mmCIF file of C-alpha atoms and ligand atoms in Angstrom:
data_model
loop_
_atom_site.group_PDB
_atom_site.id
_atom_site.type_symbol
_atom_site.label_atom_id
_atom_site.label_comp_id
_atom_site.label_asym_id
_atom_site.label_seq_id
_atom_site.Cartn_x
_atom_site.Cartn_y
_atom_site.Cartn_z
ATOM 1 C CA MET N 1 10.799 -21.438 20.677
ATOM 2 C CA THR N 2 10.440 -23.002 24.144
ATOM 3 C CA LEU N 3 10.105 -26.774 24.651
ATOM 4 C CA ASP N 4 6.521 -26.232 25.736
ATOM 5 C CA GLU N 5 5.738 -24.313 22.578
ATOM 6 C CA ALA N 6 7.384 -26.954 20.389
ATOM 7 C CA PHE N 7 5.306 -29.682 22.074
ATOM 8 C CA LEU N 8 2.061 -27.718 21.643
ATOM 9 C CA ARG N 9 2.825 -27.055 17.984
ATOM 10 C CA GLU N 10 3.535 -30.733 17.313
ATOM 11 C CA GLU N 11 0.300 -31.855 19.012
ATOM 12 C CA ILE N 12 -1.745 -29.244 17.140
ATOM 13 C CA LEU N 13 -0.345 -30.306 13.767
ATOM 14 C CA LYS N 14 -1.001 -33.986 14.541
ATOM 15 C CA LEU N 15 -4.630 -33.372 15.523
ATOM 16 C CA LYS N 16 -5.184 -30.943 12.693
ATOM 17 C CA ASN N 17 -4.285 -33.626 10.159
ATOM 18 C CA GLN N 18 -6.314 -36.323 11.911
ATOM 19 C CA ARG N 19 -9.419 -34.101 11.965
ATOM 20 C CA ARG N 20 -9.003 -32.534 8.489
ATOM 21 C CA ALA N 21 -9.006 -29.168 10.229
ATOM 22 C CA ILE N 22 -7.915 -25.739 9.041
ATOM 23 C CA ILE N 23 -6.794 -23.009 11.416
ATOM 24 C CA LEU N 24 -7.862 -19.460 10.527
ATOM 25 C CA ALA N 25 -6.317 -16.604 12.518
ATOM 26 C CA HIS N 26 -7.037 -12.884 12.462
ATOM 27 C CA ASN N 27 -4.150 -10.441 11.944
ATOM 28 C CA TYR N 28 -4.438 -9.376 15.628
ATOM 29 C CA GLN N 29 -3.728 -12.819 17.080
ATOM 30 C CA ARG N 30 -0.623 -13.551 19.147
ATOM 31 C CA ASP N 31 2.537 -14.152 17.077
ATOM 32 C CA GLU N 32 2.722 -17.876 17.867
ATOM 33 C CA VAL N 33 -0.956 -18.387 16.969
ATOM 34 C CA GLN N 34 -0.461 -16.623 13.619
ATOM 35 C CA GLU N 35 2.561 -18.866 13.076
ATOM 36 C CA ILE N 36 0.586 -22.119 13.468
ATOM 37 C CA ALA N 37 -2.383 -20.940 11.367
ATOM 38 C CA ASP N 38 -3.075 -22.069 7.795
ATOM 39 C CA PHE N 39 -4.488 -18.653 6.893
ATOM 40 C CA VAL N 40 -3.961 -15.295 8.588
ATOM 41 C CA GLY N 41 -5.942 -12.339 7.330
ATOM 42 C CA ASP N 42 -8.421 -9.525 7.803
ATOM 43 C CA SER N 43 -12.142 -10.102 8.312
ATOM 44 C CA LEU N 44 -12.928 -10.060 4.593
ATOM 45 C CA GLU N 45 -10.169 -12.500 3.628
ATOM 46 C CA LEU N 46 -11.102 -14.869 6.449
ATOM 47 C CA SER N 47 -14.803 -14.819 5.434
ATOM 48 C CA ARG N 48 -13.818 -15.596 1.840
ATOM 49 C CA THR N 49 -11.484 -18.399 2.949
ATOM 50 C CA ALA N 50 -14.122 -19.898 5.253
ATOM 51 C CA SER N 51 -16.642 -20.032 2.428
ATOM 52 C CA ALA N 52 -14.231 -21.589 -0.097
ATOM 53 C CA ILE N 53 -12.150 -24.007 1.912
ATOM 54 C CA ASP N 54 -12.336 -27.807 1.759
ATOM 55 C CA CYS N 55 -12.073 -29.263 5.294
ATOM 56 C CA ASP N 56 -14.200 -30.849 8.039
ATOM 57 C CA VAL N 57 -13.313 -28.492 10.878
ATOM 58 C CA ILE N 58 -12.550 -24.764 10.960
ATOM 59 C CA VAL N 59 -10.657 -23.669 14.067
ATOM 60 C CA PHE N 60 -11.176 -19.924 14.383
ATOM 61 C CA ALA N 61 -8.572 -17.975 16.322
ATOM 62 C CA GLY N 62 -10.282 -14.614 16.530
ATOM 63 C CA VAL N 63 -13.414 -13.232 18.175
ATOM 64 C CA ASN N 64 -16.911 -14.700 18.194
ATOM 65 C CA PHE N 65 -18.493 -12.759 15.322
ATOM 66 C CA MET N 66 -15.769 -14.095 13.011
ATOM 67 C CA ALA N 67 -16.461 -17.718 13.950
ATOM 68 C CA GLU N 68 -20.182 -17.027 13.550
ATOM 69 C CA SER N 69 -19.549 -15.749 10.026
ATOM 70 C CA ALA N 70 -17.615 -18.927 9.235
ATOM 71 C CA SER N 71 -20.500 -21.037 10.549
ATOM 72 C CA ILE N 72 -23.040 -18.982 8.572
ATOM 73 C CA LEU N 73 -21.094 -19.532 5.358
ATOM 74 C CA SER N 74 -20.136 -23.167 6.010
ATOM 75 C CA PRO N 75 -23.002 -24.858 7.889
ATOM 76 C CA ASP N 76 -21.745 -28.352 7.070
ATOM 77 C CA LYS N 77 -18.395 -27.829 8.757
ATOM 78 C CA THR N 78 -17.689 -27.903 12.470
ATOM 79 C CA VAL N 79 -16.654 -24.376 13.441
ATOM 80 C CA LEU N 80 -14.676 -24.043 16.666
ATOM 81 C CA LEU N 81 -13.951 -20.726 18.392
ATOM 82 C CA THR N 82 -10.707 -21.150 20.340
ATOM 83 C CA GLU N 83 -11.857 -19.076 23.360
ATOM 84 C CA ILE N 84 -15.553 -18.758 24.167
ATOM 85 C CA GLY N 85 -14.990 -15.479 26.023
ATOM 86 C CA ALA N 86 -13.367 -13.828 22.979
ATOM 87 C CA THR N 87 -16.033 -11.277 22.122
ATOM 88 C CA CYS N 88 -15.985 -7.917 20.355
ATOM 89 C CA PRO N 89 -17.424 -5.169 22.602
ATOM 90 C CA MET N 90 -18.403 -3.147 19.523
ATOM 91 C CA ALA N 91 -20.523 -6.036 18.245
ATOM 92 C CA ASP N 92 -22.411 -5.896 21.554
ATOM 93 C CA MET N 93 -23.289 -2.219 21.056
ATOM 94 C CA ILE N 94 -26.224 -2.957 18.780
ATOM 95 C CA HIS N 95 -29.107 -5.346 19.162
ATOM 96 C CA VAL N 96 -32.072 -6.173 16.971
ATOM 97 C CA ASP N 97 -34.878 -5.392 19.380
ATOM 98 C CA SER N 98 -33.603 -4.741 22.908
ATOM 99 C CA PRO N 99 -30.636 -2.564 23.787
ATOM 100 C CA ARG N 100 -27.902 -4.595 25.437
ATOM 101 C CA TRP N 101 -25.250 -2.005 26.086
ATOM 102 C CA GLU N 102 -25.061 0.696 28.710
ATOM 103 C CA ARG N 103 -23.168 3.830 27.737
ATOM 104 C CA LYS N 104 -22.070 4.364 31.333
ATOM 105 C CA SER N 105 -19.890 1.255 31.188
ATOM 106 C CA PHE N 106 -17.507 3.271 28.979
ATOM 107 C CA PRO N 107 -17.091 6.570 30.854
ATOM 108 C CA GLY N 108 -15.848 9.392 28.663
ATOM 109 C CA PHE N 109 -17.556 8.070 25.554
ATOM 110 C CA ASN N 110 -20.891 9.738 26.174
ATOM 111 C CA ASN N 111 -21.237 12.603 23.761
ATOM 112 C CA PRO N 112 -22.433 11.315 20.414
ATOM 113 C CA PRO N 113 -22.761 13.948 17.680
ATOM 114 C CA PRO N 114 -26.494 14.645 17.170
ATOM 115 C CA PHE N 115 -26.755 12.965 13.744
ATOM 116 C CA ILE N 116 -25.598 9.638 15.121
ATOM 117 C CA TYR N 117 -28.052 7.175 16.581
ATOM 118 C CA PRO N 118 -27.365 6.528 20.271
ATOM 119 C CA VAL N 119 -26.747 2.935 21.267
ATOM 120 C CA GLU N 120 -29.709 2.943 23.671
ATOM 121 C CA PHE N 121 -31.888 2.474 20.564
ATOM 122 C CA THR N 122 -32.236 -0.785 18.661
ATOM 123 C CA LEU N 123 -31.746 -1.772 15.055
ATOM 124 C CA ARG N 124 -35.519 -2.034 14.602
ATOM 125 C CA ASP N 125 -35.923 1.532 15.973
ATOM 126 C CA ILE N 126 -33.577 2.973 13.391
ATOM 127 C CA LYS N 127 -35.143 0.932 10.587
ATOM 128 C CA ALA N 128 -38.586 2.221 11.582
ATOM 129 C CA GLN N 129 -37.243 5.767 11.491
ATOM 130 C CA TYR N 130 -35.981 5.358 7.889
ATOM 131 C CA PRO N 131 -38.360 2.891 6.216
ATOM 132 C CA GLY N 132 -36.974 1.371 3.029
ATOM 133 C CA THR N 133 -33.424 2.586 3.686
ATOM 134 C CA PRO N 134 -30.952 -0.302 3.319
ATOM 135 C CA VAL N 135 -28.900 -1.342 6.328
ATOM 136 C CA VAL N 136 -25.168 -1.826 5.700
ATOM 137 C CA THR N 137 -23.756 -3.824 8.580
ATOM 138 C CA TYR N 138 -20.109 -4.071 9.552
ATOM 139 C CA VAL N 139 -19.114 -7.717 10.006
ATOM 140 C CA ASN N 140 -18.254 -6.855 13.632
ATOM 141 C CA THR N 141 -21.849 -7.680 14.653
ATOM 142 C CA THR N 142 -23.736 -10.705 15.920
ATOM 143 C CA ALA N 143 -25.494 -13.103 13.529
ATOM 144 C CA ASP N 144 -28.999 -11.870 14.407
ATOM 145 C CA VAL N 145 -28.026 -8.296 13.508
ATOM 146 C CA LYS N 146 -26.618 -9.503 10.174
ATOM 147 C CA ALA N 147 -29.867 -11.406 9.580
ATOM 148 C CA GLU N 148 -31.854 -8.190 10.042
ATOM 149 C CA SER N 149 -29.606 -6.263 7.606
ATOM 150 C CA ASP N 150 -29.472 -5.879 3.823
ATOM 151 C CA ILE N 151 -25.772 -6.296 3.225
ATOM 152 C CA CYS N 152 -22.560 -6.648 5.251
ATOM 153 C CA CYS N 153 -19.294 -4.760 4.858
ATOM 154 C CA THR N 154 -15.803 -4.821 6.317
ATOM 155 C CA SER N 155 -13.297 -2.060 6.902
ATOM 156 C CA ALA N 156 -11.799 -3.010 3.524
ATOM 157 C CA ASN N 157 -14.914 -2.620 1.389
ATOM 158 C CA VAL N 158 -17.390 -0.300 3.174
ATOM 159 C CA VAL N 159 -17.323 2.406 0.481
ATOM 160 C CA LYS N 160 -17.566 -0.128 -2.371
ATOM 161 C CA VAL N 161 -20.529 -1.792 -0.648
ATOM 162 C CA ILE N 162 -22.369 1.527 -0.161
ATOM 163 C CA GLU N 163 -21.651 2.513 -3.769
ATOM 164 C CA SER N 164 -22.949 -0.866 -4.996
ATOM 165 C CA LEU N 165 -26.459 -0.064 -3.713
ATOM 166 C CA PRO N 166 -28.974 1.849 -5.859
ATOM 167 C CA ASP N 167 -30.150 3.946 -2.871
ATOM 168 C CA GLU N 168 -28.999 7.494 -2.168
ATOM 169 C CA ARG N 169 -29.213 6.993 1.595
ATOM 170 C CA VAL N 170 -27.975 4.093 3.733
ATOM 171 C CA ILE N 171 -27.955 3.177 7.417
ATOM 172 C CA CYS N 172 -24.448 2.059 8.419
ATOM 173 C CA ILE N 173 -24.015 0.184 11.711
ATOM 174 C CA PRO N 174 -22.511 -0.114 14.321
ATOM 175 C CA ASP N 175 -19.154 1.745 14.101
ATOM 176 C CA ARG N 176 -19.552 5.527 14.050
ATOM 177 C CA ASN N 177 -15.944 6.041 12.948
ATOM 178 C CA LEU N 178 -16.153 3.645 10.013
ATOM 179 C CA SER N 179 -19.474 5.276 9.037
ATOM 180 C CA MET N 180 -18.024 8.776 9.197
ATOM 181 C CA TRP N 181 -15.072 7.607 7.120
ATOM 182 C CA ALA N 182 -17.507 6.136 4.581
ATOM 183 C CA GLN N 183 -19.474 9.419 4.575
ATOM 184 C CA ARG N 184 -16.247 11.256 3.787
ATOM 185 C CA ASN N 185 -15.753 9.022 0.753
ATOM 186 C CA THR N 186 -19.233 8.814 -0.758
ATOM 187 C CA LYS N 187 -21.776 11.355 -1.998
ATOM 188 C CA LYS N 188 -24.598 9.245 -0.574
ATOM 189 C CA GLN N 189 -26.070 10.053 2.839
ATOM 190 C CA VAL N 190 -24.820 7.770 5.616
ATOM 191 C CA ILE N 191 -26.944 7.427 8.762
ATOM 192 C CA ALA N 192 -24.586 6.264 11.510
ATOM 193 C CA TRP N 193 -24.842 4.392 14.783
ATOM 194 C CA ASP N 194 -22.903 5.352 17.906
ATOM 195 C CA GLY N 195 -20.835 2.194 18.366
ATOM 196 C CA PHE N 196 -17.051 2.202 18.456
ATOM 197 C CA CYS N 197 -14.003 0.013 19.058
ATOM 198 C CA HIS N 198 -12.407 0.949 22.363
ATOM 199 C CA VAL N 199 -8.951 -0.029 21.056
ATOM 200 C CA HIS N 200 -9.020 2.405 18.110
ATOM 201 C CA GLU N 201 -11.236 5.089 19.683
ATOM 202 C CA ARG N 202 -8.609 5.871 22.326
ATOM 203 C CA VAL N 203 -6.182 7.302 19.739
ATOM 204 C CA ARG N 204 -6.254 11.122 19.657
ATOM 205 C CA PRO N 205 -4.630 13.705 17.340
ATOM 206 C CA ALA N 206 -2.073 14.360 20.118
ATOM 207 C CA ASP N 207 -0.869 10.753 19.755
ATOM 208 C CA VAL N 208 -0.429 11.267 16.027
ATOM 209 C CA LYS N 209 1.521 14.506 16.572
ATOM 210 C CA LYS N 210 3.776 12.761 19.095
ATOM 211 C CA ALA N 211 4.443 9.752 16.857
ATOM 212 C CA LYS N 212 5.119 11.975 13.823
ATOM 213 C CA ALA N 213 7.520 14.133 15.860
ATOM 214 C CA GLU N 214 9.371 11.013 17.029
ATOM 215 C CA HIS N 215 9.487 9.479 13.525
ATOM 216 C CA PRO N 216 9.376 12.391 11.089
ATOM 217 C CA LYS N 217 10.112 10.237 8.019
ATOM 218 C CA ALA N 218 7.457 7.608 8.771
ATOM 219 C CA ILE N 219 4.216 7.166 6.815
ATOM 220 C CA LEU N 220 1.077 6.892 8.989
ATOM 221 C CA MET N 221 -1.309 4.039 8.189
ATOM 222 C CA ALA N 222 -4.586 4.088 10.151
ATOM 223 C CA HIS N 223 -7.535 1.724 10.486
ATOM 224 C CA PRO N 224 -10.957 3.288 9.747
ATOM 225 C CA GLU N 225 -12.115 2.351 13.263
ATOM 226 C CA CYS N 226 -9.970 5.321 14.429
ATOM 227 C CA ARG N 227 -11.675 8.679 14.977
ATOM 228 C CA LEU N 228 -12.135 10.944 11.950
ATOM 229 C CA ASP N 229 -9.798 13.604 13.408
ATOM 230 C CA VAL N 230 -7.075 10.927 13.516
ATOM 231 C CA LEU N 231 -7.888 9.550 10.050
ATOM 232 C CA GLU N 232 -7.613 13.047 8.610
ATOM 233 C CA MET N 233 -3.974 13.112 9.738
ATOM 234 C CA ALA N 234 -3.145 9.712 8.217
ATOM 235 C CA ASP N 235 -1.304 9.103 4.946
ATOM 236 C CA HIS N 236 -3.216 5.915 4.237
ATOM 237 C CA VAL N 237 -6.499 4.600 5.710
ATOM 238 C CA THR N 238 -7.215 0.908 5.225
ATOM 239 C CA SER N 239 -8.025 -2.481 6.763
ATOM 240 C CA THR N 240 -5.389 -4.607 8.490
ATOM 241 C CA SER N 241 -4.498 -6.576 5.344
ATOM 242 C CA GLY N 242 -4.687 -3.336 3.341
ATOM 243 C CA MET N 243 -1.842 -2.076 5.552
ATOM 244 C CA LEU N 244 0.189 -5.208 4.776
ATOM 245 C CA ARG N 245 -0.261 -4.693 1.044
ATOM 246 C CA PHE N 246 0.453 -0.964 1.258
ATOM 247 C CA ALA N 247 3.654 -1.364 3.287
ATOM 248 C CA LYS N 248 4.941 -4.083 0.965
ATOM 249 C CA ALA N 249 4.289 -2.093 -2.197
ATOM 250 C CA SER N 250 5.644 1.201 -0.832
ATOM 251 C CA SER N 251 9.151 2.440 -1.505
ATOM 252 C CA GLU N 252 9.099 4.130 1.940
ATOM 253 C CA LYS N 253 11.093 2.533 4.744
ATOM 254 C CA GLU N 254 9.343 3.661 7.958
ATOM 255 C CA PHE N 255 5.700 3.345 8.978
ATOM 256 C CA ILE N 256 3.584 4.290 11.990
ATOM 257 C CA VAL N 257 0.901 1.645 12.472
ATOM 258 C CA GLY N 258 -2.514 2.917 13.594
ATOM 259 C CA THR N 259 -4.176 -0.330 14.538
ATOM 260 C CA GLU N 260 -3.975 -3.201 17.051
ATOM 261 C CA ILE N 261 -0.346 -4.143 17.669
ATOM 262 C CA GLY N 262 -0.829 -7.798 16.622
ATOM 263 C CA LEU N 263 -0.442 -6.633 13.024
ATOM 264 C CA MET N 264 3.175 -5.676 13.742
ATOM 265 C CA TYR N 265 4.187 -9.343 13.603
ATOM 266 C CA ARG N 266 3.303 -9.833 9.933
ATOM 267 C CA LEU N 267 4.402 -6.324 8.967
ATOM 268 C CA LYS N 268 7.889 -6.970 10.340
ATOM 269 C CA LYS N 269 8.115 -10.558 9.100
ATOM 270 C CA GLU N 270 7.021 -9.735 5.554
ATOM 271 C CA ASN N 271 9.126 -6.546 5.323
ATOM 272 C CA PRO N 272 12.464 -7.250 7.052
ATOM 273 C CA ASP N 273 14.050 -4.185 5.407
ATOM 274 C CA LYS N 274 11.425 -1.761 6.795
ATOM 275 C CA VAL N 275 10.725 -0.342 10.258
ATOM 276 C CA PHE N 276 7.307 -0.212 11.950
ATOM 277 C CA TYR N 277 6.292 1.819 15.007
ATOM 278 C CA PRO N 278 2.973 1.382 16.836
ATOM 279 C CA LEU N 279 0.905 4.579 16.927
ATOM 280 C CA ARG N 280 0.186 3.752 20.578
ATOM 281 C CA LYS N 281 1.740 0.811 22.386
ATOM 282 C CA ASP N 282 -1.515 0.177 24.254
ATOM 283 C CA MET N 283 -3.572 -0.541 21.133
ATOM 284 C CA ILE N 284 -4.175 -4.068 22.354
ATOM 285 C CA CYS N 285 -7.468 -5.920 21.937
ATOM 286 C CA PRO N 286 -7.758 -8.085 25.076
ATOM 287 C CA ASN N 287 -10.277 -10.366 23.390
ATOM 288 C CA MET N 288 -7.998 -11.095 20.447
ATOM 289 C CA LYS N 289 -5.226 -11.960 22.884
ATOM 290 C CA LYS N 290 -7.266 -14.561 24.796
ATOM 291 C CA THR N 291 -6.307 -17.300 22.329
ATOM 292 C CA THR N 292 -3.017 -19.075 23.012
ATOM 293 C CA LEU N 293 -1.428 -22.171 21.476
ATOM 294 C CA LYS N 294 -2.938 -24.112 24.354
ATOM 295 C CA SER N 295 -6.432 -22.858 23.449
ATOM 296 C CA VAL N 296 -5.917 -24.037 19.853
ATOM 297 C CA LEU N 297 -4.861 -27.485 21.056
ATOM 298 C CA ILE N 298 -7.779 -27.791 23.497
ATOM 299 C CA ALA N 299 -10.208 -26.666 20.787
ATOM 300 C CA LEU N 300 -9.044 -29.483 18.507
ATOM 301 C CA LYS N 301 -8.776 -32.086 21.254
ATOM 302 C CA GLU N 302 -12.067 -31.417 23.047
ATOM 303 C CA ASN N 303 -14.022 -30.188 20.031
ATOM 304 C CA LYS N 304 -14.861 -26.848 21.598
ATOM 305 C CA TYR N 305 -16.205 -24.238 21.461
ATOM 306 C CA ILE N 306 -18.695 -25.200 18.756
ATOM 307 C CA ILE N 307 -20.290 -22.180 17.088
ATOM 308 C CA LYS N 308 -23.531 -23.038 15.316
ATOM 309 C CA VAL N 309 -25.968 -20.387 14.177
ATOM 310 C CA PRO N 310 -29.658 -21.476 14.180
ATOM 311 C CA GLU N 311 -31.062 -21.909 10.642
ATOM 312 C CA GLU N 312 -33.697 -19.165 10.968
ATOM 313 C CA ILE N 313 -30.901 -16.648 11.624
ATOM 314 C CA ARG N 314 -28.223 -18.276 9.484
ATOM 315 C CA VAL N 315 -30.160 -18.142 6.208
ATOM 316 C CA PRO N 316 -30.912 -14.363 6.203
ATOM 317 C CA ALA N 317 -27.473 -13.596 7.711
ATOM 318 C CA LYS N 318 -25.860 -15.615 4.902
ATOM 319 C CA ARG N 319 -27.738 -13.556 2.327
ATOM 320 C CA SER N 320 -26.242 -10.341 3.815
ATOM 321 C CA LEU N 321 -22.727 -11.810 3.876
ATOM 322 C CA GLU N 322 -22.990 -13.254 0.368
ATOM 323 C CA ARG N 323 -24.254 -9.960 -1.051
ATOM 324 C CA MET N 324 -21.081 -8.415 0.366
ATOM 325 C CA LEU N 325 -18.847 -11.165 -1.016
ATOM 326 C CA ASP N 326 -20.365 -10.559 -4.469
ATOM 327 C CA VAL N 327 -19.276 -6.892 -4.427
ATOM 328 C CA ARG N 328 -15.946 -6.702 -6.240
HETATM 329 P P1 13P P 401 -10.079 -5.939 9.716
HETATM 330 O O1 13P P 401 -11.266 -6.331 8.964
HETATM 331 O O2 13P P 401 -9.392 -4.737 9.140
HETATM 332 O O3 13P P 401 -9.166 -7.082 9.902
HETATM 333 O O4 13P P 401 -10.536 -5.445 11.165
HETATM 334 C C1 13P P 401 -11.255 -6.238 12.054
HETATM 335 C C2 13P P 401 -11.284 -5.656 13.386
HETATM 336 O O5 13P P 401 -11.817 -6.210 14.305
HETATM 337 C C3 13P P 401 -10.658 -4.353 13.565
HETATM 338 O O6 13P P 401 -10.664 -3.989 14.889
HETATM 339 FE FE1 SF4 P 402 -13.639 -5.587 18.305
HETATM 340 FE FE2 SF4 P 402 -11.909 -3.577 18.405
HETATM 341 FE FE3 SF4 P 402 -11.135 -5.987 19.191
HETATM 342 FE FE4 SF4 P 402 -11.560 -5.449 16.593
HETATM 343 S S1 SF4 P 402 -9.997 -4.586 17.926
HETATM 344 S S2 SF4 P 402 -12.266 -7.251 17.713
HETATM 345 S S3 SF4 P 402 -13.310 -4.050 16.753
HETATM 346 S S4 SF4 P 402 -12.736 -4.712 20.155
#
């Protein structure tokens, strides 16, 4: 640890105690940010922690939809997002009533399969097309989209959430890969949206073949935001914390990790006797990496960036999140 880092850590801990604050960090955060956090986890675990925790301030080291979820579930607490520019491009691929994303900004990603709704549409368009069909919304969405939905899901519980509904058909937004993975694992009909995560979408079967050839004994774990042709080659498909649990419980010694490389830190730390290889070294989410120790300190010191969801959106969005949290 450098002197600078030691100083930042000390200041953060001092302020954290003074302000009765809790630091929540996503599994993709920088190593040193994970190290200073009180809780590190996947989206589902962090939502659960945010709703249950006793504190005055939640400092969220992640991306904006995660801090919004914390604010939705804990309106009486001050929720701070460590970097205001930390967004999730996938969350911006769907909007309630006016499209806000242009396909041409991601060249090469312009051939949606015909059964998937193109992102030039809006959530209200797709709802009008399938009246009465429930909308299952990945937590990687903005608060207004959650408010317009029936229930939320994460990568860890999407199939359980779909199965919990009485309907035989569901609309699942916005990640086409997660939706196709859900379709593969349920008999119900899943209507998908054409959103994607640029970090996971870039992985191709050729990358899997290369990694498996380089590490023939390794088990491949992949996040359901990867393409279906990649998921079909994986040994285990699960959320980020699902990978942590799987690797710990497994008697295998080598693993290829098909998700953002920030997860490698906990995988290695919690399994010192095992070896982990990234599926692709460039699986880096630039938005997750915006937060540094300095951002955490400034957040606590200057009380920024406050994330507060307006009541008229918060109340229906909370209903969607709570319905998800009730699914066991
Ligand atoms: P998890 O819910 O698996 O942590 O994933 C969140 C995310 O943003 C994946 O890209
Ligand atoms: Fe969004 Fe992908 Fe980054 Fe996750 S990894 S926050 S889905 S851009």
